[in-house]
CSV table of C-alpha atoms in Angstrom, one decimal:
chain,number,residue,atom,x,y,z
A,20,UNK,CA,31.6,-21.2,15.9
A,21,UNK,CA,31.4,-17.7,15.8
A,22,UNK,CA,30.6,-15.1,19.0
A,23,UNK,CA,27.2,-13.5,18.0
A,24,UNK,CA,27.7,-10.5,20.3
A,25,UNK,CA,31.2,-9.6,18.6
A,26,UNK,CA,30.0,-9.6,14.9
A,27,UNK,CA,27.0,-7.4,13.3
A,28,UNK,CA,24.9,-8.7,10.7
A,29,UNK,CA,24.0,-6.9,7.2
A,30,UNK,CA,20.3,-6.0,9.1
A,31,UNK,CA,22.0,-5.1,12.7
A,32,UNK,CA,24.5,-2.4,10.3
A,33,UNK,CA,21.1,-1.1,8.6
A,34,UNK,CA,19.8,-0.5,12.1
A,35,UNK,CA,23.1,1.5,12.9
A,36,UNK,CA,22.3,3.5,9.9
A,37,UNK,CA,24.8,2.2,7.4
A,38,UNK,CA,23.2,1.8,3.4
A,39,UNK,CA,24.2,-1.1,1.4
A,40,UNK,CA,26.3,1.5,-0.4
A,41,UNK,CA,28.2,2.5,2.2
A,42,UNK,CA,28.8,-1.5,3.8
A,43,UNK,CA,30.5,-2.1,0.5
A,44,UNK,CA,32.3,1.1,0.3
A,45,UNK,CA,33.7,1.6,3.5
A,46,UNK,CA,33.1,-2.0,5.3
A,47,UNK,CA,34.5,-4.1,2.2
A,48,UNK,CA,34.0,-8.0,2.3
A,49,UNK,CA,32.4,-9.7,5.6
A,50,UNK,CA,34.8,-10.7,8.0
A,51,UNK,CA,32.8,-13.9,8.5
A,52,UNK,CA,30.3,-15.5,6.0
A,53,UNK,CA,27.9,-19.0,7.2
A,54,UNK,CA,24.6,-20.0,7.4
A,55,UNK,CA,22.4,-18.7,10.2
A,56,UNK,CA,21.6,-21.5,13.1
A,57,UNK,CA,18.2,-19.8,13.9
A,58,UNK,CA,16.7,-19.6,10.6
A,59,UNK,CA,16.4,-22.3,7.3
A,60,UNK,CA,18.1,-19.5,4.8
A,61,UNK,CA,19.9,-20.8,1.2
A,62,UNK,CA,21.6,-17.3,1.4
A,63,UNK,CA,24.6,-17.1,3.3
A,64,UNK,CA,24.8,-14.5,6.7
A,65,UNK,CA,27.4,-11.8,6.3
A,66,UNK,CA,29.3,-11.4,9.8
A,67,UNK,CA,31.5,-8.0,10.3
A,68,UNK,CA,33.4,-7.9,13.7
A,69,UNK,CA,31.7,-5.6,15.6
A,70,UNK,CA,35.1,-3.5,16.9
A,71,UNK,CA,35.7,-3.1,13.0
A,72,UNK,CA,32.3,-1.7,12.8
A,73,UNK,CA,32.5,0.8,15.5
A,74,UNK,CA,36.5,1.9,14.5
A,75,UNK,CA,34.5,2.7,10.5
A,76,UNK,CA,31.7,4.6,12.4
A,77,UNK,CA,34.5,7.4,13.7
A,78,UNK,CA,36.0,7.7,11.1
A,79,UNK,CA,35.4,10.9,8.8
A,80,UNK,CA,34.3,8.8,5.9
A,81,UNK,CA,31.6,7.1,7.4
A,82,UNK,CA,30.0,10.8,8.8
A,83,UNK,CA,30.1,12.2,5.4
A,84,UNK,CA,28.3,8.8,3.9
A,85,UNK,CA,26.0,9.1,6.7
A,86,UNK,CA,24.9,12.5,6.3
A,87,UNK,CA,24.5,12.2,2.4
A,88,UNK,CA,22.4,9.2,3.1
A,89,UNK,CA,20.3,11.0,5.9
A,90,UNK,CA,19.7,13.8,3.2
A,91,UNK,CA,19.1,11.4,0.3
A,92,UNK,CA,16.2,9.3,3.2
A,93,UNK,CA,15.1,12.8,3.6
A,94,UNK,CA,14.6,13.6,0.2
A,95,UNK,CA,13.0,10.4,-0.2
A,96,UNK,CA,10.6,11.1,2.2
A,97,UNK,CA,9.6,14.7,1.2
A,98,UNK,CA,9.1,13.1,-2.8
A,99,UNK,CA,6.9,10.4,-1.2
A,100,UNK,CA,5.1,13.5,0.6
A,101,UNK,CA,4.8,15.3,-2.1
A,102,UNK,CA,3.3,12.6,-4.7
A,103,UNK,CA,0.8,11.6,-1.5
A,104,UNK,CA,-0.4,15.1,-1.2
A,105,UNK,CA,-0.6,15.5,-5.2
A,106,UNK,CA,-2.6,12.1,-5.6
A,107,UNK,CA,-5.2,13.2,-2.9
A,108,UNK,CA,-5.3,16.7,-4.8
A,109,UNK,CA,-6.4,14.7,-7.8
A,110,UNK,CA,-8.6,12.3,-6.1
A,111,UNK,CA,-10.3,15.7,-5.0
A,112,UNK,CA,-10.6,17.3,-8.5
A,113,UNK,CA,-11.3,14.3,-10.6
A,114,UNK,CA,-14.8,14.6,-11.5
A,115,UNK,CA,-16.8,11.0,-11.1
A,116,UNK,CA,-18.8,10.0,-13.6
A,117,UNK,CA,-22.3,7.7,-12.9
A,118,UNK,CA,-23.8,5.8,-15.6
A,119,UNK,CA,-27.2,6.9,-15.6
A,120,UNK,CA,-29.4,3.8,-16.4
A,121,UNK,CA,-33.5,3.1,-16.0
A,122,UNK,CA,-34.0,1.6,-12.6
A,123,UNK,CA,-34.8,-2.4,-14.3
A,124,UNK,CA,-31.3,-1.9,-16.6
A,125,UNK,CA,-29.3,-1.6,-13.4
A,126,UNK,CA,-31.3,-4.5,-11.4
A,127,UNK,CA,-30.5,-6.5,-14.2
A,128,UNK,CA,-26.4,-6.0,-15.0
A,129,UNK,CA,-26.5,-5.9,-11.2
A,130,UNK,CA,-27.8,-9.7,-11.0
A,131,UNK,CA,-26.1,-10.2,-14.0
A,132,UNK,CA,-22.7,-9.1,-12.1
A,133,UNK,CA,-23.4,-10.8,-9.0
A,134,UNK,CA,-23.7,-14.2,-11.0
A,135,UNK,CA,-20.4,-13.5,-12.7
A,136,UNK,CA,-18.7,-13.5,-9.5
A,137,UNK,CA,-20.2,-16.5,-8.5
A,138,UNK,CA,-23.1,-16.4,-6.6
A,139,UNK,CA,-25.5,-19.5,-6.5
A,140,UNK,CA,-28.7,-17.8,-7.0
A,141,UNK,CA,-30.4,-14.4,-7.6
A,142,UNK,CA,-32.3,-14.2,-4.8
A,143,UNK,CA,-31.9,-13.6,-1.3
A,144,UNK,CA,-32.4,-11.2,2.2
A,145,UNK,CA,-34.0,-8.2,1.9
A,146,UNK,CA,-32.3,-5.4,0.8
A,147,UNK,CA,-30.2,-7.6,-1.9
A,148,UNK,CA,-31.4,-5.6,-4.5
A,149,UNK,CA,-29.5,-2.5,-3.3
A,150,UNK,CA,-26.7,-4.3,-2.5
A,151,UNK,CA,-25.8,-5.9,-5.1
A,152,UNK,CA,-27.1,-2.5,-7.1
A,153,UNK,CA,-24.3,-0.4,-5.3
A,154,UNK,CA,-21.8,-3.2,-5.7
A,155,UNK,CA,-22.2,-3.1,-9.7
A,156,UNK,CA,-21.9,0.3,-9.9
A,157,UNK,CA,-18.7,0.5,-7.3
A,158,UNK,CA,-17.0,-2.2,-9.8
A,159,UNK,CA,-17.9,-0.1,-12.8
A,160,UNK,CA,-15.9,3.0,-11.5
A,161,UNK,CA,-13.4,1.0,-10.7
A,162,UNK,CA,-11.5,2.7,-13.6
A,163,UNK,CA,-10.7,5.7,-10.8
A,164,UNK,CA,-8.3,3.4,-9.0
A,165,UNK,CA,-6.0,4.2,-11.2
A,166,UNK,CA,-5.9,7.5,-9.1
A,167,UNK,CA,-4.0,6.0,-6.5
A,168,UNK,CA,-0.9,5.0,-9.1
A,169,UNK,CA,2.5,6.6,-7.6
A,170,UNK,CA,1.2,6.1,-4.2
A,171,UNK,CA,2.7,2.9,-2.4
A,172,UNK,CA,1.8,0.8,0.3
A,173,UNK,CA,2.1,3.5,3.4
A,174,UNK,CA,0.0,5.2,5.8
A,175,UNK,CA,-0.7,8.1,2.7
A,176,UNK,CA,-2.0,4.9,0.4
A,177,UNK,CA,-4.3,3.8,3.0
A,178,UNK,CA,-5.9,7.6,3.2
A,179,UNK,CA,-6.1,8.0,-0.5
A,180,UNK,CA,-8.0,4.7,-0.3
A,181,UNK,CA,-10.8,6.2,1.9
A,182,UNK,CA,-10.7,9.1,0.1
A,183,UNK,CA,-11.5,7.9,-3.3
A,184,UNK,CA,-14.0,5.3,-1.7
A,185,UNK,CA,-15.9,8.1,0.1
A,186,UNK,CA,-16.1,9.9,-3.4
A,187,UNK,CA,-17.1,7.1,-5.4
A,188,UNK,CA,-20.2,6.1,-2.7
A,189,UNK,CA,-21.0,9.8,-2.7
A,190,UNK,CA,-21.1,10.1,-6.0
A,191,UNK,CA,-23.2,6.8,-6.4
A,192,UNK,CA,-25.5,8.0,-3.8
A,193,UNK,CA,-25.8,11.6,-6.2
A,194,UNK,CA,-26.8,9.8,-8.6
A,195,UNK,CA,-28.9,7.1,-6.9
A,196,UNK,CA,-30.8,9.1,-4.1
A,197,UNK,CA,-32.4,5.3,-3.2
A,198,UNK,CA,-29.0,3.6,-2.8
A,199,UNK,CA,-27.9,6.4,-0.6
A,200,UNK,CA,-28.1,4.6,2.7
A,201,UNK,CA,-26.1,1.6,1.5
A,202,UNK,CA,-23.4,4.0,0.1
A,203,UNK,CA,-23.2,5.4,3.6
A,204,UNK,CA,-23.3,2.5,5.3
A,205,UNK,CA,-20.5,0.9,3.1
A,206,UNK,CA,-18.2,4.5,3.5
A,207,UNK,CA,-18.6,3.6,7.1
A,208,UNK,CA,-17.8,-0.1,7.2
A,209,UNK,CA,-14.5,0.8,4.8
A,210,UNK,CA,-13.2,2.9,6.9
């Protein structure tokens, strides 16, 4: 049995800064390889002595590695920036389309989309009606989500969400001066 507190696993050497890159380049093979007694794992748990670790960490090598790295996260980071900011830029621009249709067309392909996704029957509280009204028309612009491609799952992803939501209700609410309260209250819900 191994001494936990003398060995550093392949997460506790990402927390020290090290890249996968530079654990095979300048760390090599683990010193000791097993299964982990606190967690059910088929993949084995890479152990590197701990002194090892610290003697790499002074050495020149491992400050060049770590500053290329720090530059590369950097980098990284200001590509993610930049693709946030130009996503919202285009989320701003992008003109959004309504379909304009007669008041009983859009009742109907509204009932007729709330049956498609499964609802039991047409009717129901007041107020359906608009609901289900602003619902259709949300699902057929869904065709701007494809604004939010190149932006991942980060706090910029979640902003670009709200953005494009607000634009799509506003838009809806343009077009639809009587489903404008239900497009606000949505926007607010969706925050």
């Amino acid at each position: 049995m191994t001494d936990r507190t003398t060995y550093v696993t392949v997460a506790g050497l990402r927390g020290r800064g090290w890249s996968d890159a530079m654990i095979g380049e300048l760390l090599g093979q683990a010193d000791v390889q097993g299964r982990d007694p606190r967690r059910w794992s088929l993949a084995p748990v890479r152990l590197y002595l701990l002194a090892r670790v610290e003697a790499v960490e002074r050495t020149p090598e491992f400050l060049g590695c770590a500053a290329v790295a720090g530059r590369g996260s950097a980098a990284a980071g200001a590509d993610a920036e930049r693709r946030r900011r130009a996503v919202l830029a285009a989320i701003r621009a992008e003109p959004i389309e309504v379909p304009r249709l007669p008041a009983a067309e859009l009742e109907r392909r509204a009932v007729r989309h709330r049956h498609l996704l499964g609802a039991r029957s047409p009717g129901g509280a007041a107020g359906a009606m608009v609901r289900w009204q602003v619902s259709y028309l949300r699902h057929a612009l869904s065709r701007y989500d494809t604004l939010l491609d190149g932006i991942y799952g980060d706090a910029g992803r979640a902003e670009a969400e709200r953005l494009l939501r607000r634009r799509l209700y506003e838009a809806i609410a343009a077009a639809y001066p009587h489903l404008a309260r239900e497009c606000r209250r949505r926007t607010e819900v969706e925050r």
